[in-house]
């Protein structure tokens, strides 16, 4: 079986974000031998992930990072759109959760914008976001930031300005 990815490739793996394929190795467990992609998370936590090469479901969660052109097209297609804030906590949590699980970057960017605008509004009134909204914002920002930093060769502190410039919201 030919592997889809090679050692030293950088991949996006689900909610783990940017990872490096450190090796492809055969592991013996319970009288079976399987080949695994060994992924190491690049930013933040020191996580090692083993993905069975023959498990199409798990391998399908691996993809190459977007190119600069793909990122610019994504941002262009996002410009001028928005997600509306839902006042009902349960409805909002359910809706935001479905977006976060979708791995749809356009919706992620729109959701980040929605939560960020509500956060600014609440801070101006001396209030805070719910922990659920704050955690959703942090997760999506990290995933977008990691990939965009890698693909655009930018520092973390430059990604936000790049996005704002492309969306013309400076």
C-alpha atoms as one frame of an Amber mdcrd trajectory, in Angstrom:
protein
   0.000   0.000   0.000   1.338   3.416  -0.974   1.139   6.076   1.705  -0.669
   9.304   0.932   1.814  11.350   2.992   5.567  11.131   3.493   7.925  11.630
   6.408   8.546  15.363   7.012   5.265  16.396   5.368   3.264  18.976   7.267
  -0.416  18.118   7.561  -3.541  19.416   9.196  -5.095  16.695  11.342  -8.626
  17.454  12.488  -8.781  19.606  15.616  -5.132  18.807  16.410  -4.141  21.368
  13.803  -0.732  21.560  12.171   1.357  18.421  12.584   4.550  17.048  11.092
   4.726  13.446   9.893   7.772  12.386  11.915   7.760   8.778  10.728   5.777
   5.999   9.156   6.325   2.841  11.099   4.995  -0.641  11.617   3.653  -1.322
  15.080   2.980  -4.809  16.439  -0.102  -5.012  18.680  -2.308  -7.941  19.652
  -0.859 -10.327  17.072  -1.263  -7.831  14.228   1.088  -5.537  12.375  -0.133
  -2.168  11.166   1.602   0.775   9.573   1.041   4.130  11.268   1.662   7.743
  10.441   3.325   9.228  13.501   2.276  12.873  13.762   3.765  15.450  16.077
   1.758  18.590  16.805   3.828  21.579  15.745   2.529  24.406  17.898   1.798
  24.386  21.582   1.315  20.982  23.095   3.770  18.097  22.769   1.266  15.632
  21.331   2.108  12.533  19.313  -0.701  11.046  17.254  -0.681   7.577  15.676
  -2.875   7.292  12.585  -3.262   3.804  11.078  -2.343   4.035   7.383  -5.075
   1.522   6.497  -7.856   3.383   8.337  -9.390   5.506   5.594 -11.643   7.364
   8.052  -8.735   8.572  10.176  -6.411   9.186   7.216  -9.173  11.294   5.618
  -8.812  13.679   8.588  -5.275  14.395   7.376  -4.757  16.974   4.649  -2.035
  19.221   3.361  -2.154  22.822   4.631  -3.811  25.364   2.364  -1.622  27.329
  -0.025  -1.430  31.143   0.040  -3.670  31.192  -3.035  -6.269  28.988  -1.331
  -6.186  31.185   1.784  -6.584  34.359  -0.268  -9.522  32.825  -2.174 -11.118
  31.737   1.108 -10.778  35.249   2.523 -12.097  36.781  -0.691 -15.151  34.489
  -0.573 -15.728  35.430   3.086 -15.582  39.203   2.629 -18.822  40.995   3.482
 -20.532  37.963   5.013 -21.383  37.398   8.653 -22.937  35.016  11.116 -25.594
  36.529  13.348 -25.336  36.216  17.126 -27.983  34.002  18.727 -29.143  35.289
  22.103 -30.456  31.941  23.393 -27.445  30.228  25.058 -28.480  26.652  24.270
 -29.319  27.387  20.626 -26.114  29.392  20.225 -23.940  26.698  21.838 -25.460
  24.019  19.617 -25.077  26.120  16.462 -21.534  27.244  17.273 -20.558  23.657
  18.126 -21.859  22.430  14.759 -19.758  25.061  12.979 -16.619  24.243  14.991
 -17.044  20.540  14.159 -17.641  21.192  10.453 -14.032  22.000   9.538 -15.451
  24.589   7.144 -12.859  27.373   7.287 -15.182  29.980   5.809 -17.718  29.348
   8.574 -14.892  29.305  11.130 -13.749  32.761  10.035 -17.314  34.070  10.107
 -17.881  32.578  13.558 -14.634  34.094  14.872 -15.833  37.471  13.589 -19.256
  37.021  15.192 -17.852  36.052  18.590 -15.170  38.738  18.458 -17.744  41.460
  17.751 -19.924  40.265  20.654 -16.850  40.144  22.895 -16.023  43.774  22.077
 -19.619  44.780  22.745 -19.693  42.940  26.089 -16.311  44.313  27.212 -17.521
  47.864  26.467 -20.467  47.149  28.782 -18.192  45.697  31.476 -19.295  42.105
  30.796 -17.630  38.946  29.539 -18.357  36.170  27.073 -19.560  32.834  28.400
 -16.784  30.290  28.869 -18.255  28.211  26.015 -18.106  31.147  23.592 -14.603
  32.077  24.775 -13.351  28.485  24.369 -14.864  28.209  20.881 -13.169  31.462
  19.906  -9.781  30.321  21.247  -9.975  26.914  19.540 -10.872  28.302  16.125
  -8.353  31.144  16.366  -5.598  28.650  17.179  -6.482  26.329  14.300  -6.687
  29.185  11.779  -3.563  30.855  13.162  -1.442  27.682  13.058  -2.276  26.908
   9.455  -2.083  30.484   8.217   1.288  31.026   9.965   2.695  27.962   8.248
   1.192  28.578   4.807   1.784  32.330   4.683   5.152  32.184   6.474   3.968
  34.777   8.994   4.481  35.194  12.714   1.431  34.626  14.926   1.065  38.341
  15.575   0.870  39.033  11.804  -1.969  36.639  10.936  -4.784  38.783  12.336
  -3.627  41.836  10.377  -3.295  39.759   7.193  -6.891  38.541   7.577  -8.212
  42.024   8.393  -6.389  43.490   5.385  -7.786  40.874   3.008 -11.301  41.307
   4.450 -10.849  45.095   4.340 -11.819  45.532   7.999  -8.828  47.564   9.170
